[in-house]
GROMACS .gro file of C-alpha atoms in nm:
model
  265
    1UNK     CA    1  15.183  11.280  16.726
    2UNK     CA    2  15.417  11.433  16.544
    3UNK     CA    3  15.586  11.122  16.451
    4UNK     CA    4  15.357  11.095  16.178
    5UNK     CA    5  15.530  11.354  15.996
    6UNK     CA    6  15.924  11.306  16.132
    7UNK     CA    7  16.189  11.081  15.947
    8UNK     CA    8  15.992  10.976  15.664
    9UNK     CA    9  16.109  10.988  15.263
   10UNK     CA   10  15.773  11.208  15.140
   11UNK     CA   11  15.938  11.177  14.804
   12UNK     CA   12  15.701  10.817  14.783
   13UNK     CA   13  15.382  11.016  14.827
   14UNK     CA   14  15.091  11.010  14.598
   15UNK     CA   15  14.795  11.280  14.614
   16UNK     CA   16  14.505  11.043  14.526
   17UNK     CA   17  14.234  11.267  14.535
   18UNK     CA   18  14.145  11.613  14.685
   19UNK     CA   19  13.799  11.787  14.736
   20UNK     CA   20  13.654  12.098  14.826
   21UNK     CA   21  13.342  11.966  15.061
   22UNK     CA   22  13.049  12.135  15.120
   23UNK     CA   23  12.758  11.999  15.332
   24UNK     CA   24  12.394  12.161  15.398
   25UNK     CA   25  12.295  11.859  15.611
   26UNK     CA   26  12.279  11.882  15.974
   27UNK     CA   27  12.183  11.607  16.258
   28UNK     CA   28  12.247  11.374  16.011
   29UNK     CA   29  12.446  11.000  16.090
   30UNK     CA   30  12.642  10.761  15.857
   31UNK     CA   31  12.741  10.455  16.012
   32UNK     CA   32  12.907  10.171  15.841
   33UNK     CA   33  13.314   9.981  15.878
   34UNK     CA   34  13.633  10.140  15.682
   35UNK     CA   35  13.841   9.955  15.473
   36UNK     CA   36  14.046  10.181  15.317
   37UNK     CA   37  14.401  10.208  15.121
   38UNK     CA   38  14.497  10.512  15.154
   39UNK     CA   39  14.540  10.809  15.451
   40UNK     CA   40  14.310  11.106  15.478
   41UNK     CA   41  14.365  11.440  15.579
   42UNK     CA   42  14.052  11.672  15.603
   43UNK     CA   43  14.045  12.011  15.700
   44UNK     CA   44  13.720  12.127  15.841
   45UNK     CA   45  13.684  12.517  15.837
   46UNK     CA   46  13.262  12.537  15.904
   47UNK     CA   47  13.052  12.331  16.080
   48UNK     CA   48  13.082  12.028  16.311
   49UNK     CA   49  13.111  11.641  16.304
   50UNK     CA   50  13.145  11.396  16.622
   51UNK     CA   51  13.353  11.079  16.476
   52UNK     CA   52  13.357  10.727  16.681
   53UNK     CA   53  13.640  10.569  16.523
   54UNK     CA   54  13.726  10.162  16.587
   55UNK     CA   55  13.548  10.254  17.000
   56UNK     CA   56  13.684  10.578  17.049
   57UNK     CA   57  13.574  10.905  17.021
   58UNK     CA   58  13.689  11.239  16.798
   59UNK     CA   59  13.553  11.584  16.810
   60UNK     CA   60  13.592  11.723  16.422
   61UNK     CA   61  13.482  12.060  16.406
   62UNK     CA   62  13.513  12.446  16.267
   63UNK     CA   63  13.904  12.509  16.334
   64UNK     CA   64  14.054  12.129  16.347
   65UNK     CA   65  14.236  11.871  16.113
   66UNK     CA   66  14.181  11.540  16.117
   67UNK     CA   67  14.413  11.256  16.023
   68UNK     CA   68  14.265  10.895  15.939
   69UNK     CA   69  14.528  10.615  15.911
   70UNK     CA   70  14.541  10.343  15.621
   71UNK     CA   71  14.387  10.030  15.738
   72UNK     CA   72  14.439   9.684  15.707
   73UNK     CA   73  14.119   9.542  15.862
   74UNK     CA   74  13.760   9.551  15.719
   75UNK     CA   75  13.529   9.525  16.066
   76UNK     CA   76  13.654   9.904  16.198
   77UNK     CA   77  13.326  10.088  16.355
   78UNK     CA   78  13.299  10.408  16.209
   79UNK     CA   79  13.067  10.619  16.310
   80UNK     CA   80  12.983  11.015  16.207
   81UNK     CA   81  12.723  11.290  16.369
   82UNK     CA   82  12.698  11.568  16.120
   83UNK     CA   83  12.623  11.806  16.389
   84UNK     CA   84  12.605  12.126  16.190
   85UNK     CA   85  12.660  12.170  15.788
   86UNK     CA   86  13.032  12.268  15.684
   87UNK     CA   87  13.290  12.350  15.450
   88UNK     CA   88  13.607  12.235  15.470
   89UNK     CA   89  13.855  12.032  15.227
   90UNK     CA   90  13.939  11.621  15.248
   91UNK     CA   91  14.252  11.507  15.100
   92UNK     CA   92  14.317  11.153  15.044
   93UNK     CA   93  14.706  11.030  14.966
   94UNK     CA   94  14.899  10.722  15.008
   95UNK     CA   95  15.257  10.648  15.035
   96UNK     CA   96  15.500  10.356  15.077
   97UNK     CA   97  15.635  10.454  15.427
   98UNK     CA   98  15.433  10.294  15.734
   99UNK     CA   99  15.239  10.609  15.864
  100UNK     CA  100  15.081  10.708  16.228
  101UNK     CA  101  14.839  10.400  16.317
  102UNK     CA  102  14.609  10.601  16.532
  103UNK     CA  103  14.341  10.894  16.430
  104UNK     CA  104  14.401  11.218  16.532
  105UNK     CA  105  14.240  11.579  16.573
  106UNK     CA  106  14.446  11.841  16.596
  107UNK     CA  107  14.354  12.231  16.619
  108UNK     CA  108  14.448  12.448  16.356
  109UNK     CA  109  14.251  12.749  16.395
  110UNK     CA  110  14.555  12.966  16.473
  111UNK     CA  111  14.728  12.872  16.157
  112UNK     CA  112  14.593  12.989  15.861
  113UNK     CA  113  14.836  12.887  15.659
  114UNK     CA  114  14.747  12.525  15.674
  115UNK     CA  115  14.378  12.608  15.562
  116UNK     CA  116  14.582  12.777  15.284
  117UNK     CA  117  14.726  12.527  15.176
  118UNK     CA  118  14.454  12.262  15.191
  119UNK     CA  119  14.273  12.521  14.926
  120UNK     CA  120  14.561  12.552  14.725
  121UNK     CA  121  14.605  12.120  14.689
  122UNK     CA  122  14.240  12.129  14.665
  123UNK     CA  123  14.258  12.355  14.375
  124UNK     CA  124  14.528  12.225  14.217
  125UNK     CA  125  14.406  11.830  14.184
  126UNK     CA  126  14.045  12.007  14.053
  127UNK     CA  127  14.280  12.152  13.783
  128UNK     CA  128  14.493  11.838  13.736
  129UNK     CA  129  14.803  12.042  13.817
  130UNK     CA  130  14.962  11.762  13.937
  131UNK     CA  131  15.299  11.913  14.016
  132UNK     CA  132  15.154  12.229  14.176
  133UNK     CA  133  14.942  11.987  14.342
  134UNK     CA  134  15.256  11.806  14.543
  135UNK     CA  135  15.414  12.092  14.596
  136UNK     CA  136  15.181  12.247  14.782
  137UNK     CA  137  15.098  11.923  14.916
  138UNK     CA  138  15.499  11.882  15.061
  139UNK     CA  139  15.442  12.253  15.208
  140UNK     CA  140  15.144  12.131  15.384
  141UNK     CA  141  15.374  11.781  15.511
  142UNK     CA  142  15.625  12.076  15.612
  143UNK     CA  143  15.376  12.306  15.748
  144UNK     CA  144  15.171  12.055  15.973
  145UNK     CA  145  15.515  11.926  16.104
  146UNK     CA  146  15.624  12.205  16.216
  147UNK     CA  147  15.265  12.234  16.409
  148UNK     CA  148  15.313  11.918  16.566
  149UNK     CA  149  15.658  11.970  16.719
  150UNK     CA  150  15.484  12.316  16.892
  151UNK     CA  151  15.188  12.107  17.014
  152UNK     CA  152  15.338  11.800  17.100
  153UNK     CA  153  15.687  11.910  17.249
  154UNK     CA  154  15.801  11.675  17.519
  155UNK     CA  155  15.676  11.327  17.660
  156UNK     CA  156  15.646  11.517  17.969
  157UNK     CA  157  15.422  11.779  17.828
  158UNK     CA  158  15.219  11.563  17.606
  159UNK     CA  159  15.087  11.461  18.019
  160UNK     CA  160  15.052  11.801  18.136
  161UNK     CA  161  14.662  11.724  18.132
  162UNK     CA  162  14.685  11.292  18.172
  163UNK     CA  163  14.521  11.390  18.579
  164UNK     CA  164  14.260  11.592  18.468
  165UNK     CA  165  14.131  11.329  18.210
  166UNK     CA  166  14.113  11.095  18.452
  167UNK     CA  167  13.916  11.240  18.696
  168UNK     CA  168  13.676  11.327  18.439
  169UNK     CA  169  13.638  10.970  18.345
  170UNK     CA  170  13.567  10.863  18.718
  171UNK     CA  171  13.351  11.142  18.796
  172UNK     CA  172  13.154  11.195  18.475
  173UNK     CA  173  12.849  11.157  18.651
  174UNK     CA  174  12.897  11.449  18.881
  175UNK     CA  175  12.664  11.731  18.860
  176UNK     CA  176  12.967  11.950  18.826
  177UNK     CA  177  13.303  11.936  18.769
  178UNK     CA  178  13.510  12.207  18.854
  179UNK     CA  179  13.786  12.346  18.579
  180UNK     CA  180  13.984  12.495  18.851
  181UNK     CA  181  14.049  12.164  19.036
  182UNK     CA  182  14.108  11.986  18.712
  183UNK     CA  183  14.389  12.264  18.686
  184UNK     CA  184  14.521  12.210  19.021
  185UNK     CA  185  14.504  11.793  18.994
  186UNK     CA  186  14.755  11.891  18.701
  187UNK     CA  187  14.978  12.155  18.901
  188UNK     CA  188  14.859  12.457  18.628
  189UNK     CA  189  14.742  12.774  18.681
  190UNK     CA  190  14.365  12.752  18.530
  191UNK     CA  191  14.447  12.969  18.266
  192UNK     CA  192  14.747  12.801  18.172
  193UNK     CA  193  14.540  12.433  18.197
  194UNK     CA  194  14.289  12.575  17.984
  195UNK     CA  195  14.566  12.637  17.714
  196UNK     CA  196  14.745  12.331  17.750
  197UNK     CA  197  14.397  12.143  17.748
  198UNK     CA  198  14.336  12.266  17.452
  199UNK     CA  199  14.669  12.198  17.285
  200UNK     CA  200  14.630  11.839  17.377
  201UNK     CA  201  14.270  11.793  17.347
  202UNK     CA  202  14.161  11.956  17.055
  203UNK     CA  203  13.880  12.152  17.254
  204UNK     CA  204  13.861  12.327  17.563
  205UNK     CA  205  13.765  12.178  17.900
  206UNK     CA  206  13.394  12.255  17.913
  207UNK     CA  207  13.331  12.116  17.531
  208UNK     CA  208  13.548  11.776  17.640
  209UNK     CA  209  13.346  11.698  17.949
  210UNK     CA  210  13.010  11.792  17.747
  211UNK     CA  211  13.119  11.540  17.511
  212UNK     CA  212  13.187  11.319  17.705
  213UNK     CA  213  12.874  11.328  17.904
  214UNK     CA  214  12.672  11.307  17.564
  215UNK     CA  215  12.852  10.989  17.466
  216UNK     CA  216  12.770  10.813  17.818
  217UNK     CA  217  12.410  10.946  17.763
  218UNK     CA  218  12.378  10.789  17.411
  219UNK     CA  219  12.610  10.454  17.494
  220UNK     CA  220  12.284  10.434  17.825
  221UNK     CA  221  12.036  10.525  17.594
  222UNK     CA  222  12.063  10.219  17.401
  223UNK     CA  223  11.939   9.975  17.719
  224UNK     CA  224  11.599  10.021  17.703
  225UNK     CA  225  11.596   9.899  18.108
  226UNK     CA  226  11.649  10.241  18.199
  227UNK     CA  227  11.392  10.524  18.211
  228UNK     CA  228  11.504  10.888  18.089
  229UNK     CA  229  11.398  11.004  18.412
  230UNK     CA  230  11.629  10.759  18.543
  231UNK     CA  231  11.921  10.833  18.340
  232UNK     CA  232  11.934  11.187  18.354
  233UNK     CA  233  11.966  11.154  18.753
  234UNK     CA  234  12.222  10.863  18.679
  235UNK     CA  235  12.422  11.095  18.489
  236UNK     CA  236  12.385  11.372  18.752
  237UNK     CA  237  12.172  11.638  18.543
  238UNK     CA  238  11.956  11.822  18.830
  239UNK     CA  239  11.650  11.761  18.627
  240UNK     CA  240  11.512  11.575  18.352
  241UNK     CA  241  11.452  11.873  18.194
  242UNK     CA  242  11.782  12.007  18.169
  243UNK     CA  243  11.882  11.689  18.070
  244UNK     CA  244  11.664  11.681  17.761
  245UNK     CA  245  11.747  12.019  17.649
  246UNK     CA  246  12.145  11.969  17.707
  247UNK     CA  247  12.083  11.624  17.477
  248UNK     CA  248  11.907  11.827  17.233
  249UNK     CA  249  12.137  12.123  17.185
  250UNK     CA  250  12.454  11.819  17.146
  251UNK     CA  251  12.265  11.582  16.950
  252UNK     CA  252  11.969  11.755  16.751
  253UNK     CA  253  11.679  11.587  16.916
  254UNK     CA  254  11.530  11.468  17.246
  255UNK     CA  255  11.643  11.177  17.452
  256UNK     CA  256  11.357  10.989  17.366
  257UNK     CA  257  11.360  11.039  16.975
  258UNK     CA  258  11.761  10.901  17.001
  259UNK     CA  259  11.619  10.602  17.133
  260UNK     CA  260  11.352  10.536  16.912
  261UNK     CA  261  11.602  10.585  16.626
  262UNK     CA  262  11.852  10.381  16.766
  263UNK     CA  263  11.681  10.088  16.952
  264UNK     CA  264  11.848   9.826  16.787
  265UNK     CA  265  12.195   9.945  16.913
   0.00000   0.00000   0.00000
């Protein structure tokens, strides 16, 4: 990850716009493709926002950064849950060096600093300070690096956690899955798997395999052979009860209104 950021000439960069955002709307989606030419950055300090990106999924909420590459292709899925309203700052930039080709969230919440800064380049493009505007853009360049390289580290610890994903993939279904085996399929201490979870997920274990479950729930949703009765067992909720209320809390409405919405999936 952090090769976004390492052995690059920044001296190319251009700040193309920066914004303060602030959004009241919640359960709200936006769905359409990306063609874009330029990189994003955004910053989100409130709130929360479940991306699917080109078939794969991002968790963007209160505490995280996320970093959108510059495409090339018109036909990328993009999808966005507003989950809860926010605040947090998107800046958009481009540059002549071939960046990072893959989204990314990345935690922040410990480095205040960063959400500093995003302010500060914010402010300073509002006020068309254009050189205080790339400088503190450079510090944030220097800044996130520097984050990377702590989260990132090794090959061999960018896999501390490679096991437990895949367990949770094949056993997603399970009524329960138990945090303390993830952390032994991974040779960690649970509190130290928690911690390194985190670092490489974005969000600890229990949100991940929640998030998970919700996108299996909405991808089943969609065929219309299966009953919600049905799918809640299929997914291994103990009742179709809990089921409903679990989709409810995640999503902002039942099972059944999803579908309705989102028949023609």
């Amino acid at each position: 990850m952090d090769d976004i950021f390492r052995g690059y000439n920044w001296s190319g960069v251009t700040v193309l716009n920066a914004q303060h955002l602030s959004a009241n709307e919640e359960n709200v989606w936006y769905e359409d493709s990306v063609s874009t030419n330029f990189y994003q950055l955004g910053a989100k300090f409130i709130g929360e926002t479940h991306v699917e990106y080109d078939g794969k999924s991002y968790m963007y909420d209160a505490g995280t950064l996320l970093y959108l590459p510059k495409e090339t292709r018109e036909d990328i899925p993009y999808r966005r849950h507003i989950v809860k309203s926010g605040v947090g700052v998107c800046i958009f930039f481009d540059t002549d060096q071939q960046l990072f080709s893959r989204p990314t969230v990345m935690p922040i919440a410990n480095r205040p600093q960063i959400r500093e800064l995003f302010n500060k380049v914010a402010d300073c493009y509002l006020l068309e300070d254009r050189i205080a505007c790339m400088e503190a853009f450079y510090s944030l360049l220097m800044s996130m690096r520097e984050e990377f390289s702590n989260l990132v580290g090794s090959d061999s610890a960018r896999n501390k956690t490679a096991p437990a994903i895949d367990y949770i993939s094949r056993h997603l279904c399970d009524p329960y899955i138990d945090i303390a085996q993830l952390a032994d399929l991974c040779g960690l201490s649970s509190e130290y798997f928690r911690h390194c979870f985190k670092r490489e997920q974005g969000v600890a274990p229990h949100r991940y395999v929640a998030h998970q479950k919700i996108l299996l729930a909405r991808k089943l949703l969609c065929d219309e052979s299966y009953t919600v009765d049905e799918l809640s067992r299929r997914l291994g909720f103990s009742s179709c009860g809990y089921f409903t209320r679990f989709f409810r809390e995640k999503c902002g409405m039942t099972p059944t209104e999803y579908r309705k919405i989102f028949n023609s999936c």
